[in-house]
mmCIF file of C-alpha atoms in Angstrom:
data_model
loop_
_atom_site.group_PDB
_atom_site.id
_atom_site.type_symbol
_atom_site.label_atom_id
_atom_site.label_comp_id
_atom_site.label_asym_id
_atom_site.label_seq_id
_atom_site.Cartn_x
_atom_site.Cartn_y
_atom_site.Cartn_z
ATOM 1 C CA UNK A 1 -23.908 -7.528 12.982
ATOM 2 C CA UNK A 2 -26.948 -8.989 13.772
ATOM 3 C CA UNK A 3 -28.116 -9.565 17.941
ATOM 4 C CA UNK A 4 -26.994 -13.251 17.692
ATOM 5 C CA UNK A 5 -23.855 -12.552 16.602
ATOM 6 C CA UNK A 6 -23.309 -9.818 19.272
ATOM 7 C CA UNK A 7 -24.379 -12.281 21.950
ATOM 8 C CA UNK A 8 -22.093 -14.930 21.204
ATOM 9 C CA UNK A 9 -18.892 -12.057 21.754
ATOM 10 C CA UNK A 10 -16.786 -11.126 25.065
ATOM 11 C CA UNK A 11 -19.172 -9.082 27.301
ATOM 12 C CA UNK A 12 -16.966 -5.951 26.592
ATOM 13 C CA UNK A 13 -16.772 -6.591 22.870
ATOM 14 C CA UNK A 14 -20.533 -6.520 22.864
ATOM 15 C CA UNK A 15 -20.206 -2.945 24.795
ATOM 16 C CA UNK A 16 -18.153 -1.820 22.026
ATOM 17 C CA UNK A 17 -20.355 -3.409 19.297
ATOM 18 C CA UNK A 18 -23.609 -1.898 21.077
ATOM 19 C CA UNK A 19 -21.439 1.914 21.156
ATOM 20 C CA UNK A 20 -20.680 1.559 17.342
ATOM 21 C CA UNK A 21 -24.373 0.271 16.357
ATOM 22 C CA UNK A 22 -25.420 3.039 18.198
ATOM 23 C CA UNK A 23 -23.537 5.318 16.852
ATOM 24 C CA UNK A 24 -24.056 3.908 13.028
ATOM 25 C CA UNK A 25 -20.551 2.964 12.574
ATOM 26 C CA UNK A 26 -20.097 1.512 9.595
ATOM 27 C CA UNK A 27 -17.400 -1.637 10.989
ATOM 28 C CA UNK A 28 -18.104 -3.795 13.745
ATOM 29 C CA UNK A 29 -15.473 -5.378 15.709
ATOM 30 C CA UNK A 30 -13.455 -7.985 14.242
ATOM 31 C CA UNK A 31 -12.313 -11.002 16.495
ATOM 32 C CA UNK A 32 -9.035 -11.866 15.376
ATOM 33 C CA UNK A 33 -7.324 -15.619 15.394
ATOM 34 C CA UNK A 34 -4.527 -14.598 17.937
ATOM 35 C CA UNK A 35 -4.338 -12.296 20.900
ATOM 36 C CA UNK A 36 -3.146 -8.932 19.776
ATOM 37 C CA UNK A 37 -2.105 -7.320 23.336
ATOM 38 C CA UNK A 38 0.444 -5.011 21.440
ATOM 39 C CA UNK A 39 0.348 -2.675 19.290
ATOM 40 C CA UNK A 40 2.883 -4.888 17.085
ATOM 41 C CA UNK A 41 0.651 -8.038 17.314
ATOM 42 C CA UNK A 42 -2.575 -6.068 16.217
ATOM 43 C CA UNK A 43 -0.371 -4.601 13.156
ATOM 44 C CA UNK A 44 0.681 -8.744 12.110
ATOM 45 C CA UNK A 45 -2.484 -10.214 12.624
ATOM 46 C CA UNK A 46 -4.200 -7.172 10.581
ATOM 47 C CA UNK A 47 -1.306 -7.261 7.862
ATOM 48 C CA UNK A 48 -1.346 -3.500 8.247
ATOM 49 C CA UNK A 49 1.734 -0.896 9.588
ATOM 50 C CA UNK A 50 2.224 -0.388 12.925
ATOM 51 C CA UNK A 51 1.586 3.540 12.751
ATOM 52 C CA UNK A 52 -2.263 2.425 11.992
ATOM 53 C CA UNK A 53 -2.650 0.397 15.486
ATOM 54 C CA UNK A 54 -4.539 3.161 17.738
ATOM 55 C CA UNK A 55 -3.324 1.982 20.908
ATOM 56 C CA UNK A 56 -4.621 3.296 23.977
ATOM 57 C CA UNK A 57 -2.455 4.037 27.324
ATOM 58 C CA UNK A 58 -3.812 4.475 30.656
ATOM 59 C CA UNK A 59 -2.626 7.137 33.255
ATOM 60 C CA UNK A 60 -4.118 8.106 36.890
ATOM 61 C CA UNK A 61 -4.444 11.764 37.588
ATOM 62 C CA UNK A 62 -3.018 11.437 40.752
ATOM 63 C CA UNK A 63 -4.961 14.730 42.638
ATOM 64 C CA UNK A 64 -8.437 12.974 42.403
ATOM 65 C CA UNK A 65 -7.610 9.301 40.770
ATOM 66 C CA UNK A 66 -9.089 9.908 36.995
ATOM 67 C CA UNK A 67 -7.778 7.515 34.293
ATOM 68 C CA UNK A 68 -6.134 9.690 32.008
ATOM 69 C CA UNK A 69 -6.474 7.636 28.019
ATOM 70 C CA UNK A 70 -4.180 8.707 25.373
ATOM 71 C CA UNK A 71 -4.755 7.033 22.132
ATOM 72 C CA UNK A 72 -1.874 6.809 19.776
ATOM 73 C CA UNK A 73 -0.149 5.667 16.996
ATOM 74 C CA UNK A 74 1.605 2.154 17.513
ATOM 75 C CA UNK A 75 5.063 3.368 16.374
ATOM 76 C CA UNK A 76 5.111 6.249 18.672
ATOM 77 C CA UNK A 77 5.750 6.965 22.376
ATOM 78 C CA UNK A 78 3.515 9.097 24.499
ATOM 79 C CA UNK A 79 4.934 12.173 26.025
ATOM 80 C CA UNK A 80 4.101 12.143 29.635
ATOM 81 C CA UNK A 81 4.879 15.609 30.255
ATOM 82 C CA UNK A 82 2.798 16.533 27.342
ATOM 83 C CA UNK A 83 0.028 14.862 28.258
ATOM 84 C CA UNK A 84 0.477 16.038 32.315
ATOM 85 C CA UNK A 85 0.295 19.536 30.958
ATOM 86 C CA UNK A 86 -2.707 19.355 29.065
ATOM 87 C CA UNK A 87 -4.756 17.412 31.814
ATOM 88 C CA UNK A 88 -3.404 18.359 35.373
ATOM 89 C CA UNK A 89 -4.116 21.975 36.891
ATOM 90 C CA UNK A 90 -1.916 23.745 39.109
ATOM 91 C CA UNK A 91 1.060 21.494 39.279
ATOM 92 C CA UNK A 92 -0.828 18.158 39.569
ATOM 93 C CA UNK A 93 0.566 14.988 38.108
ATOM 94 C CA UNK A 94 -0.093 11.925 36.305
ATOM 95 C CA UNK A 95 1.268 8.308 37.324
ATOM 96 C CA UNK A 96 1.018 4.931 35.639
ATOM 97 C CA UNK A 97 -1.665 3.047 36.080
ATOM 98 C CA UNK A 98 -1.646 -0.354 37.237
ATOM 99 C CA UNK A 99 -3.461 -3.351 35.792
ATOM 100 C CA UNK A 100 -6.272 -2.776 38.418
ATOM 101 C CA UNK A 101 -6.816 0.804 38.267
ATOM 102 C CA UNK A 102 -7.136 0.138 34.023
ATOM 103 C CA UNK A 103 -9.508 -2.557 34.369
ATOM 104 C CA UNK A 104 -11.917 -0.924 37.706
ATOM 105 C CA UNK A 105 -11.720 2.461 35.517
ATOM 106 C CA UNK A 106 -12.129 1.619 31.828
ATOM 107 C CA UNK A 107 -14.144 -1.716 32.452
ATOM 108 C CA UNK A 108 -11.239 -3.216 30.322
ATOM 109 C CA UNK A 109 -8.215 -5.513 30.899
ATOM 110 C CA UNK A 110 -4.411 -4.369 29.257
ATOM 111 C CA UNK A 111 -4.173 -5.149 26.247
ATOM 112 C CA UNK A 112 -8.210 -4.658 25.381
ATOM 113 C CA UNK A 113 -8.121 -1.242 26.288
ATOM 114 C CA UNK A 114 -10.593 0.304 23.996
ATOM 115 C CA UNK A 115 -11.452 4.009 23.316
ATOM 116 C CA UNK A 116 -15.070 4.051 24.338
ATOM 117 C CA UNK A 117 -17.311 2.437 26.476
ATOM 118 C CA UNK A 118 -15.823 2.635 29.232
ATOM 119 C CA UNK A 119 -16.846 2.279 32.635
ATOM 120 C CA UNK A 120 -16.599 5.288 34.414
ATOM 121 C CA UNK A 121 -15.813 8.845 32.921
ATOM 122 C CA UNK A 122 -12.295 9.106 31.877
ATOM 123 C CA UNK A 123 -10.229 12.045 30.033
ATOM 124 C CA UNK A 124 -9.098 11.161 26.512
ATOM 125 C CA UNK A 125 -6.710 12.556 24.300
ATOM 126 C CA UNK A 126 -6.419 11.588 20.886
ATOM 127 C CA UNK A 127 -2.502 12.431 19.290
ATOM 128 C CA UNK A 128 -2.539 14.259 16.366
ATOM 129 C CA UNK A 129 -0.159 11.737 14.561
ATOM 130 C CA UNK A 130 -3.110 9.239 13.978
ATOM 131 C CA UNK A 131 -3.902 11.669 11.400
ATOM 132 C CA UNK A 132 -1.179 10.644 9.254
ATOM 133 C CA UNK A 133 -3.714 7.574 7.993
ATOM 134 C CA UNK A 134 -7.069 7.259 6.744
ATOM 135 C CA UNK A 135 -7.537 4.063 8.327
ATOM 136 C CA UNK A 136 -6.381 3.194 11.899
ATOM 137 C CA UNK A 137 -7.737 0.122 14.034
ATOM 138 C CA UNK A 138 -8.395 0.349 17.286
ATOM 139 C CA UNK A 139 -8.847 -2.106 20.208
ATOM 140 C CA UNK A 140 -12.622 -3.429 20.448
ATOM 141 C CA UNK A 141 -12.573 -4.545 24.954
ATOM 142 C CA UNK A 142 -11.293 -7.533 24.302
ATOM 143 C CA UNK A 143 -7.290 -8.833 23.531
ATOM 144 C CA UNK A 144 -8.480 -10.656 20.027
ATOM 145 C CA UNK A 145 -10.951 -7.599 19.080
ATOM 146 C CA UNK A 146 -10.224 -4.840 16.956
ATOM 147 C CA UNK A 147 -12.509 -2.579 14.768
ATOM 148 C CA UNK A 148 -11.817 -0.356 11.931
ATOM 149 C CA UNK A 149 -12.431 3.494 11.635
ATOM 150 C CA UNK A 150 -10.622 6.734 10.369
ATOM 151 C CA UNK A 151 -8.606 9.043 12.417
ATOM 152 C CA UNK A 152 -12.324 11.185 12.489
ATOM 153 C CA UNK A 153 -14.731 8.920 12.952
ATOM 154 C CA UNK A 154 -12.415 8.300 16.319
ATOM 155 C CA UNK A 155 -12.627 11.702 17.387
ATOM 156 C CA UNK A 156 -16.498 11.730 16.592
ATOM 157 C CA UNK A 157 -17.200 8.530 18.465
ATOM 158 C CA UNK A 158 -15.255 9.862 21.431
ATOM 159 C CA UNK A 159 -15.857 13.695 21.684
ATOM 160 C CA UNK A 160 -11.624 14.078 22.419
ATOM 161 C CA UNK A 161 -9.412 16.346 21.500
ATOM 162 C CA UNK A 162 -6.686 16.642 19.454
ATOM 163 C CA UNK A 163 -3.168 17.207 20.493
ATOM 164 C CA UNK A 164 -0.005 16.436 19.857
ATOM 165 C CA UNK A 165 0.655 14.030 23.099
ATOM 166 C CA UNK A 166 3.723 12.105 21.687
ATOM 167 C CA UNK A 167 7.708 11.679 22.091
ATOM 168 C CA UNK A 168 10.034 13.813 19.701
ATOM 169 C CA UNK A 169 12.017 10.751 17.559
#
């Protein structure tokens, strides 16, 4: 992607773009005809399987207001206990986190959620089941922007661990 191209993207797409150059990922981020919000409109408009949408979910760490991002498979549910128990000392919990606490902590809107570049430090978590692929997309900061990576190349771009975060079937 070449700097005229970046310019002419959503401000946070260009954040992501500028993390991947940086980083010498291979994809850039892909701006897709219509919005993909959910994890089931990214998997249509990419004509791939649900599983391989890395969708990204936004708690607050209620004892001192940290976003709390667990990236997961599409087709699963996140375990909120699980994920309380890995990030929350001594009996602290996690909440949901509203539309403004997403967008004032990551920098993104719902929906655009992305897994780096976000605007403030937040705790990640990356569930183990995205390692049932060797190709996963992920949000790119905007609704209509998605790039393209491996289940690794997420955990190297974001430093996160590995853990298994979601809801038994």
């Amino acid at each position: 992607m070449c700097g005229a191209e970046l310019h002419s993207l959503p401000d946070g797409v260009q954040r992501v773009a500028r993390v991947l150059q940086d980083a010498t990922h291979p994809h850039a981020p892909v701006m897709l005809d219509a919005a993909a919000r959910t994890a089931q409109q990214a998997a249509d408009a990419l004509g791939v399987g649900l599983g391989q949408i890395a969708k990204s979910i936004v708690f607050r760490r209620k004892p001192d207001d940290v976003a709390v991002l667990v990236v997961t498979s599409g087709d699963l549910r996140v375990d909120e206990k699980k994920v309380q128990a890995l990030c929350c000392a001594d009996g602290g919990k996690l909440g949901r986190a509203d539309a403004d606490f997403v967008k004032r902590t990551t920098g993104f809107s719902i929906g655009g959620v992305t897994p780096l570049a976000h605007a403030t430090a937040v705790v990640t978590l990356i569930d183990e089941q995205l390692f049932r692929f060797d190709e996963i997309w992920a949000a790119a900061g905007h609704p209509h922007a998605v790039f393209r990576l491996s289940p690794a190349q997420l955990q190297a771009l974001t430093g996160a661990p590995v853990h298994d975060v979601t809801a038994a079937a």
